[in-house]
Amino acid sequence: MLFGYFTKKDWAYVALCTACIVFQVYLDLKIPEFMNEITYAVQTGTGSELVARDGYRMLSCALLSLAASVGAGFFAAKFSASFVRTLRQRMFAKVQELSSQDISEISAASLVTRSTNDPYQLQNFFGRSVQILVKSPILAVWAVLKMSGAEWQWTAITVVGVLIIAATIASVMWCVMKLFRRIQWLKDDVNREVRENLTGSKVVRAYNAQEYRLSKFDEASSALLDNNVRIFSRMAPMAGISSTVINVMTIGIYWTGALIITGVSDQDDKFHLFSDMVVFSSYALQVMSAFMMLTGIIRGFPSAKVAYGRMTDVIERERGVPEGDFDGDTGIGGTVEFRNVTFTYPGRRTPALEGISFKIERGQTLAVLGSTGSGKSTLVKLILRQYDPDSGQILVDGKDVREYTRRALYSRLGYVPQTPVIFTGSVEYNVNFGETAPYRTREDVWRALEIAQADGFVRNLPEGLDAELSQYGRNVSGGQKQRITIARAVCKDPETLLLDDSFSALDFKTDKALRQALRERMGGTTKVVVAQRVGTVMDADLIIVLDDGKAVGTGTHDDLMRDCILYRDTARAQMEEGRCRPEARPGPASRGPRTSGRPCTRSCATWGSTSCTSSPGWSCRSCRPRRSCWRLGSWRR
Ligand code: ADP
Ligand code: MG
């Protein structure tokens, strides 16, 4: 699976690194051969020239081996950086694809550690260990081949030593693997605490909650510390055991060597045996050092394995909401239809939306009204296919959203999220955003800003469209952020605009101007407007009133004022707050007075009727004289 992520370049780096390593091992194993000759020559007192010549050869081998090792290190570093970059990029691309459901399953804090800390762990591990991972087996096998033919006692001692070290490594790893796996999750916790503390720092201070937050952070951080201490205390004996085994093994080789040599009578055989013993112990040390090197990198192995697993878990994740394959033209533009849609969030028992049905045509406005938590944003998320409904159908342009490719669906929709999202960059970058950006001019951007009522404040910025917005739009107000995000959606000129509570931070006047601009200048665009203010939704073609996920009223403003208690109560409550009175609205409602005889102040049934605005001042004909009408939203004062 790992190799599946290798690019051609990665393979080339690995090949070059391996070539350097093979050359290095060849040179390293050549050195004991010269030692053999030198030892023999020194013992027999023959050829000081040979000693000098072999000495130089040994030196050259050592220097070339050094050069080969530098080369291997260079290519290993190149490989690890390139490999981890591939993984990081694929993960970034995948995170962009994931649905809200997937992201909430993995958690944003975990995604941050997986995109930053985990690749770092992996790069670190590969940088240090690629060489060793390639070198140790080559070195071990080659050294063993060189050792063959030597005294069986020495081979037996080496085998026992290797087995002891291998068993030690395996058992320690078995003990700590679980703890290593925990590290990353504990880091996620620490990361989450730090993030929440940073984003919520103002609230923390305002509530004097520093101590409380500190204790929560301390909990997460102590758990991480505790885990690390346990790992290192379990791994501590490993180095000691390995070096003891090597020392005992060397003593064993020399001891048995001494016994063998004393048992031989021929002097020349004795000399040969002695130099064989020196060379053998040198090879045995090489084999051991291969294992020791493995021990060194094996400490980093569990965390790298976990980091790799966590990254590939994201990369290979099947999108919770699979995409369809339709990306053509349906022949119907700008319609949105819900057919008896019911949806329950994963892990929730009650549905967030239940039995919702409606249809809007091209250019119409659907308004979704309801209190907080009534399911308004959920309705928009379903159109965006961030989730799929449990039952029922959602159709955009006459086709089930499940049939579209993601790109085809999103190219039809312009979305303004409830919480404005601003990217670090200029105003223009933030407004002219996405794949259609290159096709739009500065005039389009200004037009979008004008419709979104953001042109005034952008013109006042010293750099205008080039003014830099900081991360999260910290250098602009909430209302300005909202207008920029609305301008972004308008600039895309989609078939359908989805505005999720996007007017909440706007004052009544701007709210009204914006609605008017949308109506007049984006007449062909279908609009789905989520709002909490009756004033924002009253001129919509269709209004759905949501209560606890159910549609308790569907119709126009007038229908709902007549038939929907919740809508009427909401309208009245908001009018009392806003002390506003209704204005004459275009459309059927304003065609003639529809007086029910009730006063307009609290239980006015003459909303939008001419009677309500016909008389000057603050009263209307059907109301008690001189009694104020209440203003709704941004209706005429
Ligand atoms: P509104 O936009 O009307 O304020 P939402 O559509 O955001 O409400 O939420 C409707 C209901 O669904 C709420 O009860 C809320 O708690 C729940 N909800 C929203 N998002 C999630 C989620 N990601 N997971 C589980 N429940 C959610
Ligand atoms: Mg909402």
XYZ file of C-alpha atoms and ligand atoms in Angstrom:
665
model
C 0.000 0.000 0.000
C 2.856 2.290 0.860
C 4.414 1.788 -2.550
C 1.145 2.820 -4.146
C 1.907 6.396 -3.094
C 5.392 6.403 -4.654
C 5.802 8.639 -7.663
C 8.348 7.906 -10.407
C 10.625 10.468 -8.841
C 10.359 8.690 -5.473
C 11.357 5.402 -7.100
C 14.349 7.113 -8.725
C 15.465 8.529 -5.365
C 15.099 5.112 -3.723
C 17.101 3.463 -6.531
C 19.920 6.011 -6.268
C 19.941 5.724 -2.484
C 20.078 1.903 -2.729
C 22.967 2.067 -5.224
C 24.943 4.309 -2.854
C 24.189 1.949 0.032
C 25.251 -1.197 -1.876
C 28.533 0.514 -2.747
C 28.973 1.600 0.861
C 28.326 -1.919 2.214
C 30.760 -3.373 -0.323
C 33.448 -0.990 0.913
C 32.653 -1.539 4.592
C 32.937 -5.304 4.172
C 36.144 -4.972 2.189
C 37.914 -3.406 5.168
C 38.003 -6.613 7.306
C 39.621 -8.451 4.369
C 42.558 -6.027 4.513
C 42.552 -6.484 8.297
C 42.942 -10.236 7.717
C 46.015 -9.718 5.562
C 47.497 -7.107 7.896
C 46.961 -9.277 11.011
C 48.588 -12.231 9.275
C 51.494 -10.105 8.070
C 52.028 -8.571 11.514
C 51.973 -11.992 13.222
C 54.363 -13.591 10.772
C 56.496 -10.464 10.563
C 56.337 -10.554 6.754
C 55.968 -7.572 4.497
C 55.794 -4.159 6.170
C 55.140 -2.854 2.660
C 51.959 -4.967 2.500
C 50.841 -3.452 5.803
C 51.346 0.066 4.464
C 49.674 -0.731 1.121
C 46.647 -2.370 2.774
C 46.526 0.476 5.251
C 46.159 2.967 2.408
C 43.549 0.772 0.766
C 41.592 0.623 4.023
C 41.755 4.398 4.289
C 40.538 4.853 0.710
C 37.691 2.390 1.336
C 36.699 4.333 4.460
C 36.739 7.666 2.589
C 34.757 6.298 -0.361
C 32.317 4.702 2.073
C 31.866 8.116 3.691
C 31.146 9.686 0.295
C 28.662 6.898 -0.531
C 26.974 7.416 2.819
C 26.611 11.170 2.163
C 25.072 10.367 -1.238
C 22.697 7.828 0.314
C 21.693 10.392 2.966
C 21.043 13.026 0.299
C 18.787 10.793 -1.779
C 17.018 9.473 1.323
C 16.215 13.044 2.382
C 14.995 13.899 -1.113
C 12.827 10.793 -1.153
C 11.262 11.363 2.256
C 10.458 15.019 1.524
C 8.972 14.179 -1.862
C 6.981 11.194 -0.607
C 5.504 13.069 2.332
C 4.681 16.009 0.070
C 2.668 13.684 -2.169
C 0.774 12.348 0.835
C 0.169 15.836 2.220
C -1.154 17.092 -1.104
C -3.429 14.129 -1.563
C -4.726 14.620 1.927
C -5.394 18.321 1.342
C -7.275 17.480 -1.839
C -9.278 14.814 -0.029
C -10.189 17.098 2.870
C -11.663 19.519 0.338
C -13.813 16.719 -1.035
C -15.084 15.380 2.266
C -18.641 16.028 3.306
C -19.523 17.740 6.587
C -20.474 14.345 7.894
C -16.986 12.959 7.227
C -15.290 16.011 8.710
C -17.328 15.870 11.882
C -16.580 12.144 12.137
C -12.823 12.715 11.932
C -13.003 16.053 13.818
C -11.394 19.262 12.649
C -8.731 19.150 15.405
C -7.652 15.713 14.250
C -7.548 16.835 10.633
C -5.182 19.632 11.613
C -2.777 17.248 13.392
C -3.098 14.827 10.514
C -2.134 17.550 8.051
C 0.705 19.058 10.064
C 2.166 16.866 12.775
C 1.625 13.482 11.158
C 3.433 14.322 7.892
C 6.260 15.779 9.977
C 6.518 12.523 11.957
C 6.559 10.531 8.755
C 9.136 12.712 7.029
C 11.334 12.578 10.091
C 11.106 8.812 10.223
C 11.803 8.277 6.538
C 14.616 10.832 6.519
C 16.386 8.958 9.255
C 15.452 5.421 8.429
C 15.291 4.851 4.682
C 19.060 4.361 4.586
C 19.007 2.033 7.545
C 16.000 0.098 6.307
C 17.805 -0.589 3.038
C 21.266 -0.946 4.479
C 20.714 -3.313 7.419
C 19.359 -6.301 5.492
C 22.001 -5.909 2.745
C 24.747 -5.568 5.326
C 23.485 -8.474 7.433
C 23.105 -10.893 4.510
C 26.398 -9.905 2.885
C 28.290 -10.149 6.178
C 26.750 -13.564 6.901
C 27.870 -14.767 3.443
C 31.395 -13.570 4.190
C 31.297 -15.342 7.535
C 30.303 -18.707 6.066
C 33.001 -21.318 6.270
C 34.277 -20.060 9.607
C 34.320 -22.112 12.834
C 30.771 -23.295 13.712
C 31.159 -22.182 17.353
C 31.535 -18.552 16.279
C 28.536 -18.778 13.968
C 26.478 -20.351 16.792
C 27.430 -17.563 19.197
C 26.494 -14.902 16.620
C 23.150 -16.591 15.881
C 22.305 -16.743 19.601
C 23.252 -13.045 19.986
C 21.101 -12.038 17.000
C 18.160 -14.084 18.305
C 18.372 -12.458 21.749
C 18.457 -8.961 20.245
C 15.600 -9.738 17.819
C 13.479 -11.178 20.655
C 14.176 -8.103 22.815
C 13.197 -5.720 20.032
C 10.039 -7.673 19.211
C 8.828 -7.896 22.807
C 9.517 -4.232 23.577
C 7.737 -3.182 20.403
C 4.782 -5.349 21.279
C 4.591 -3.602 24.665
C 4.793 -0.049 23.353
C 2.901 -0.176 20.071
C -0.443 0.523 21.732
C 1.063 3.434 23.654
C 2.535 4.884 20.474
C -0.837 4.697 18.825
C -2.328 6.604 21.744
C 0.212 9.424 21.400
C -1.386 10.787 18.247
C -4.876 10.798 19.720
C -3.584 12.507 22.849
C -1.889 15.087 20.625
C -5.266 15.678 18.961
C -6.698 16.437 22.415
C -3.904 18.885 23.254
C -4.315 20.498 19.849
C -8.048 20.859 20.359
C -7.566 22.520 23.746
C -5.027 24.961 22.305
C -7.247 25.767 19.334
C -10.329 26.335 21.438
C -8.333 28.483 23.811
C -7.077 30.622 20.963
C -10.361 31.012 19.135
C -12.275 31.539 22.352
C -9.677 33.623 24.175
C -11.961 36.645 24.505
C -14.749 34.584 26.025
C -12.335 32.795 28.344
C -11.087 36.127 29.667
C -14.548 37.653 29.913
C -15.694 34.738 32.062
C -12.494 34.637 34.113
C -12.268 31.039 33.020
C -8.473 30.944 32.651
C -8.012 28.584 35.581
C -10.789 26.340 34.405
C -9.387 26.201 30.878
C -5.884 25.680 32.233
C -7.029 22.675 34.229
C -8.612 21.220 31.083
C -5.416 21.795 29.129
C -3.399 20.339 31.988
C -5.536 17.196 31.870
C -4.831 16.674 28.162
C -1.175 17.564 28.453
C -0.616 15.334 31.535
C -2.204 12.397 29.736
C 0.293 12.900 26.901
C 3.218 13.215 29.305
C 2.149 10.121 31.202
C 1.908 8.139 27.987
C 5.360 9.269 26.830
C 6.962 8.420 30.161
C 5.488 4.926 29.992
C 6.835 4.430 26.474
C 10.357 5.533 27.264
C 10.520 3.592 30.532
C 9.581 0.434 28.632
C 12.044 1.114 25.849
C 14.909 2.101 28.153
C 16.307 -1.419 28.746
C 16.556 -2.086 24.995
C 19.819 -0.194 24.363
C 21.455 -1.699 27.488
C 20.461 -5.245 26.558
C 21.736 -4.846 22.989
C 25.170 -3.518 23.951
C 25.537 -6.194 26.642
C 24.688 -8.882 24.092
C 27.294 -7.481 21.681
C 29.952 -7.378 24.377
C 29.191 -10.907 25.584
C 29.190 -12.125 21.974
C 32.623 -10.600 21.284
C 33.997 -12.163 24.447
C 32.414 -15.479 23.418
C 34.064 -15.379 19.974
C 37.481 -14.571 21.429
C 37.087 -17.150 24.201
C 36.155 -19.991 21.872
C 38.771 -18.665 19.433
C 41.431 -18.908 22.136
C 40.372 -22.476 22.939
C 40.421 -23.468 19.254
C 43.791 -21.807 18.621
C 45.424 -23.454 21.636
C 44.138 -26.824 20.342
C 46.005 -26.383 17.026
C 49.658 -27.400 16.858
C 50.734 -25.960 13.497
C 52.047 -22.388 13.899
C 50.880 -21.178 10.474
C 47.358 -22.542 11.127
C 47.401 -20.655 14.414
C 48.203 -17.395 12.592
C 45.441 -18.037 10.061
C 42.932 -18.884 12.780
C 43.820 -15.757 14.718
C 43.319 -13.446 11.726
C 40.112 -15.332 10.844
C 38.880 -14.701 14.363
C 39.639 -10.978 14.153
C 37.864 -10.736 10.803
C 34.943 -12.877 11.978
C 34.374 -10.751 15.050
C 34.473 -7.708 12.814
C 31.806 -9.205 10.518
C 29.762 -10.324 13.511
C 29.901 -6.758 14.779
C 28.670 -5.557 11.382
C 25.704 -7.948 11.569
C 24.974 -6.787 15.096
C 25.336 -3.173 14.110
C 22.747 -3.779 11.378
C 20.358 -4.909 14.094
C 21.373 -2.069 16.399
C 20.659 0.410 13.642
C 17.259 -1.172 13.232
C 16.703 -0.798 16.970
C 17.572 2.884 16.641
C 14.962 3.569 13.992
C 12.452 1.157 15.387
C 11.661 3.665 18.123
C 10.305 5.986 15.484
C 8.499 3.180 13.670
C 5.293 2.938 15.732
C 4.601 6.677 15.624
C 5.409 6.786 11.899
C 3.143 3.793 11.285
C 0.330 5.437 13.214
C 0.919 8.772 11.439
C 0.885 7.012 8.064
C -2.279 5.120 8.999
C -4.025 8.287 10.093
C -3.083 10.073 6.886
C -4.091 7.251 4.580
C -7.280 6.846 6.606
C -8.234 10.305 5.350
C -6.819 9.869 1.838
C -8.513 6.549 1.212
C -11.738 7.483 2.918
C -14.775 6.827 0.825
C -16.840 9.959 0.794
C -19.820 9.395 3.146
C -21.995 10.924 0.454
C -20.925 9.337 -2.858
C -21.301 11.408 -5.989
C -23.296 10.627 -9.099
C -22.107 10.894 -12.677
C -24.473 13.340 -14.356
C -22.816 16.555 -15.451
C -24.912 17.605 -18.412
C -27.823 19.953 -18.876
C -31.245 18.937 -17.609
C -33.034 21.435 -19.820
C -34.682 22.953 -16.756
C -32.710 25.669 -14.996
C -33.043 27.043 -11.491
C -35.691 24.862 -9.892
C -35.439 23.378 -6.432
C -37.850 20.777 -5.190
C -38.161 18.765 -1.992
C -40.349 15.669 -2.077
C -41.335 14.517 1.376
C -37.778 14.801 2.684
C -36.880 13.433 6.093
C -33.377 13.629 7.471
C -31.792 12.646 10.769
C -28.211 13.596 11.679
C -25.986 10.602 12.383
C -26.102 9.794 16.082
C -29.350 11.726 16.632
C -32.634 10.066 17.456
C -35.073 12.681 16.230
C -35.078 13.925 12.655
C -33.760 17.429 11.973
C -36.212 17.676 9.063
C -39.413 15.722 8.638
C -41.701 15.401 5.630
C -40.615 18.593 3.885
C -42.096 19.224 0.440
C -42.005 22.320 -1.762
C -41.112 23.420 -5.241
C -39.786 26.714 -6.539
C -39.318 27.712 -10.128
C -36.605 29.663 -11.829
C -36.270 33.217 -10.533
C -38.527 32.625 -7.544
C -37.554 33.176 -3.948
C -38.090 30.567 -1.291
C -37.773 31.820 2.248
C -37.187 29.487 5.148
C -38.179 30.923 8.480
C -37.917 29.367 11.886
C -36.375 29.700 15.295
C -32.824 28.551 16.040
C -32.415 24.819 15.710
C -35.583 24.406 13.670
C -33.658 22.888 10.744
C -33.166 25.835 8.384
C -29.438 25.322 7.800
C -30.041 21.598 7.517
C -32.413 22.219 4.616
C -29.701 24.205 2.816
C -27.067 21.562 3.588
C -29.299 18.936 2.008
C -29.540 20.967 -1.209
C -25.743 21.200 -1.137
C -25.662 17.470 -0.573
C -23.506 17.694 2.482
C -25.819 14.963 3.724
C -28.283 12.668 2.020
C -31.866 12.433 3.281
C -33.133 9.290 5.012
C -36.170 9.304 2.742
C -37.661 11.495 0.074
C -36.009 13.245 -2.819
C -34.288 16.555 -3.424
C -34.324 17.787 -6.980
C -32.249 20.608 -8.417
C -33.137 21.569 -11.998
C -35.513 18.618 -12.052
C -32.870 16.035 -11.255
C -32.132 14.226 -7.997
C -29.050 15.790 -6.380
C -27.648 12.280 -5.919
C -27.313 11.904 -9.679
C -25.057 14.919 -10.179
C -21.306 14.936 -9.978
C -20.191 17.224 -7.194
C -18.786 19.723 -9.693
C -22.004 19.786 -11.742
C -24.155 20.335 -8.663
C -21.979 23.070 -7.191
C -21.669 24.878 -10.491
C -25.434 25.406 -10.297
C -25.441 26.679 -6.735
C -24.121 29.801 -5.040
C -23.842 29.292 -1.323
C -23.502 31.834 1.444
C -22.874 30.007 4.715
C -24.357 31.043 8.022
C -20.926 31.906 9.387
C -19.104 34.060 6.847
C -15.902 32.513 5.571
C -13.141 34.916 4.565
C -9.829 33.765 3.103
C -6.562 35.585 3.618
C -6.201 37.743 0.508
C -7.618 40.792 -1.220
C -11.280 41.754 -1.400
C -11.208 40.857 -5.089
C -9.763 37.423 -4.365
C -12.493 36.833 -1.810
C -15.291 37.959 -4.111
C -14.078 36.584 -7.425
C -13.506 33.099 -6.093
C -13.514 29.605 -7.487
C -13.123 27.970 -10.862
C -15.103 30.638 -12.715
C -12.872 33.422 -11.358
C -10.692 33.780 -14.470
C -13.780 34.481 -16.592
C -14.949 37.409 -14.489
C -13.813 40.979 -14.772
C -13.412 43.716 -12.193
C -16.750 45.119 -13.383
C -18.414 41.826 -12.439
C -16.818 42.091 -9.008
C -18.092 45.644 -8.544
C -21.544 44.611 -9.729
C -21.584 41.795 -7.173
C -20.406 44.169 -4.460
C -23.122 46.640 -5.427
C -25.836 44.000 -5.242
C -24.464 42.798 -1.905
C -24.427 46.442 -0.687
C -20.719 46.120 -0.026
C -19.486 48.543 -2.686
C -19.734 51.549 -0.359
C -17.390 50.257 2.270
C -15.004 48.700 -0.261
C -14.713 52.067 -2.062
C -13.832 53.622 1.277
C -10.956 51.209 1.802
C -7.683 52.866 0.762
C -6.768 50.057 -1.628
C -10.330 49.322 -2.749
C -10.590 45.870 -4.299
C -6.941 45.190 -3.510
C -7.375 45.784 0.214
C -6.122 42.774 2.122
C -8.531 40.885 4.322
C -6.906 39.012 7.167
C -7.606 35.453 8.237
C -11.255 34.946 9.271
C -11.824 38.551 8.106
C -10.669 39.918 11.435
C -10.123 43.414 9.992
C -13.732 43.893 8.866
C -17.006 43.934 10.775
C -19.461 41.039 10.962
C -21.907 42.739 8.595
C -19.138 43.584 6.121
C -17.933 39.991 6.174
C -21.467 38.826 5.473
C -21.805 41.202 2.547
C -18.479 40.093 1.061
C -19.565 36.462 1.239
C -22.895 37.376 -0.364
C -20.977 39.232 -3.099
C -18.882 36.092 -3.649
C -21.994 34.032 -4.326
C -23.544 36.774 -6.476
C -20.336 37.171 -8.498
C -20.468 33.486 -9.426
C -23.848 34.228 -10.996
C -25.324 30.832 -10.172
C -28.701 29.450 -11.160
C -29.687 29.181 -7.530
C -28.491 31.271 -4.610
C -28.553 29.712 -1.159
C -28.388 32.342 1.556
C -28.183 30.731 4.977
C -29.097 33.359 7.524
C -26.880 35.730 5.614
C -28.773 38.861 6.584
C -28.528 38.362 10.326
C -25.721 40.868 10.904
C -27.204 43.490 8.567
C -29.150 46.495 9.740
C -32.734 46.808 8.542
C -31.890 49.407 5.916
C -29.126 47.360 4.312
C -31.256 44.228 4.561
C -33.986 45.949 2.594
C -31.645 47.434 -0.004
C -30.011 44.056 -0.495
C -33.293 42.268 -0.971
C -34.378 44.887 -3.436
C -31.118 44.618 -5.384
C -31.394 40.819 -5.470
C -34.948 41.096 -6.715
C -34.222 43.685 -9.357
C -30.772 42.743 -10.579
C -30.848 38.991 -10.138
C -34.387 38.379 -11.248
C -33.498 35.221 -13.152
C -31.740 33.663 -10.190
C -33.654 31.351 -7.922
C -33.102 32.251 -4.282
C -33.368 30.209 -1.140
C -33.231 32.640 1.750
C -32.944 31.416 5.308
C -33.861 34.039 7.848
C -35.187 34.630 11.287
C -36.729 38.029 10.593
C -40.190 38.159 9.059
C -39.156 41.427 7.429
C -36.480 39.617 5.452
C -38.782 36.939 4.087
C -42.118 38.619 3.606
C -41.738 39.399 -0.070
C -40.705 35.851 -0.978
C -42.773 33.840 -3.441
C -42.955 30.957 -1.040
C -42.260 30.883 2.663
C -41.765 27.736 4.680
C -42.091 28.066 8.412
C -40.098 25.413 10.207
C -40.650 24.353 13.751
C -38.594 21.554 15.182
C -37.875 20.171 11.711
C -41.483 20.213 10.532
C -43.069 22.622 8.095
C -45.846 24.223 10.129
C -46.724 26.649 7.386
C -46.127 26.947 3.664
C -47.344 29.784 1.519
C -46.989 33.476 0.885
C -46.763 36.062 3.612
C -50.473 36.738 3.439
C -51.419 33.079 3.527
C -49.236 32.543 6.528
C -50.472 35.607 8.365
C -53.908 34.191 7.958
C -53.270 30.519 8.562
C -50.054 30.033 10.476
C -50.166 30.863 14.154
C -46.421 30.572 14.602
C -45.717 32.923 11.709
C -48.258 35.435 12.941
C -46.884 35.315 16.462
C -43.320 35.670 15.207
C -44.293 38.600 13.044
C -46.060 40.320 15.891
C -43.262 39.703 18.345
C -40.746 41.113 15.896
C -42.920 44.068 15.083
C -43.187 44.933 18.734
C -39.447 44.755 19.046
C -38.823 46.700 15.880
C -41.762 49.118 16.407
C -42.375 49.082 12.720
C -45.358 49.117 10.495
C -45.886 47.253 7.312
C -45.401 48.893 3.989
C -47.406 48.403 0.880
C -45.822 45.559 -0.965
C -46.065 44.759 -4.593
C -47.915 41.629 -5.502
C -51.366 40.274 -4.813
C -51.362 41.410 -1.216
C -51.296 45.062 -2.145
C -53.975 44.869 -4.743
C -56.636 45.998 -2.411
C -57.385 46.479 1.223
C -58.181 43.299 3.021
C -59.469 44.499 6.298
C -60.616 42.006 8.780
C -61.771 44.668 11.092
C -59.123 43.861 13.629
C -56.656 46.576 14.690
C -53.262 46.434 13.028
C -51.192 47.005 16.134
C -51.084 43.539 17.615
C -53.448 41.429 15.630
C -53.412 43.281 12.352
C -54.850 41.291 9.507
C -54.153 44.051 7.038
C -50.517 43.368 6.464
C -49.243 44.988 3.390
C -52.661 46.149 2.443
C -53.023 49.650 1.166
C -55.210 50.457 4.062
C -52.319 50.184 6.412
C -50.222 52.786 4.694
C -52.824 54.908 3.131
C -53.227 57.331 5.947
C -50.353 59.548 6.892
C -48.565 59.365 10.219
C -48.415 56.269 12.286
C -51.908 54.977 12.057
C -53.991 53.211 9.506
C -57.634 53.269 8.636
C -58.494 49.951 10.063
C -56.756 50.655 13.349
C -57.797 52.613 16.282
C -57.058 56.284 15.591
C -53.589 57.587 16.523
C -52.432 54.139 17.510
C -49.019 53.307 16.095
C -48.625 50.529 13.683
C -45.653 48.403 14.361
C -42.778 48.318 12.026
C -41.705 45.020 10.631
C -38.085 44.564 9.739
C -37.142 47.305 7.374
C -40.598 48.161 6.193
C -41.400 51.737 5.623
C -41.094 53.780 8.769
P -31.076 26.241 12.300
O -30.233 26.547 11.134
O -32.522 26.312 12.035
O -30.714 27.067 13.478
P -29.910 23.637 12.090
O -30.462 23.209 10.792
O -28.521 24.080 12.137
O -30.850 24.748 12.733
O -30.085 22.457 13.126
C -31.284 21.713 13.253
C -31.100 20.654 14.327
O -30.116 19.730 13.935
C -30.665 21.209 15.657
O -31.400 20.546 16.665
C -29.232 20.886 15.750
O -28.871 20.610 17.077
C -29.100 19.645 14.901
N -27.794 19.612 14.218
C -27.281 20.560 13.410
N -26.090 20.180 12.921
C -25.836 18.957 13.432
C -24.767 18.011 13.286
N -23.725 18.257 12.519
N -24.859 16.854 13.962
C -25.932 16.586 14.727
N -26.978 17.409 14.896
C -26.943 18.588 14.255
Mg -28.738 27.840 10.887
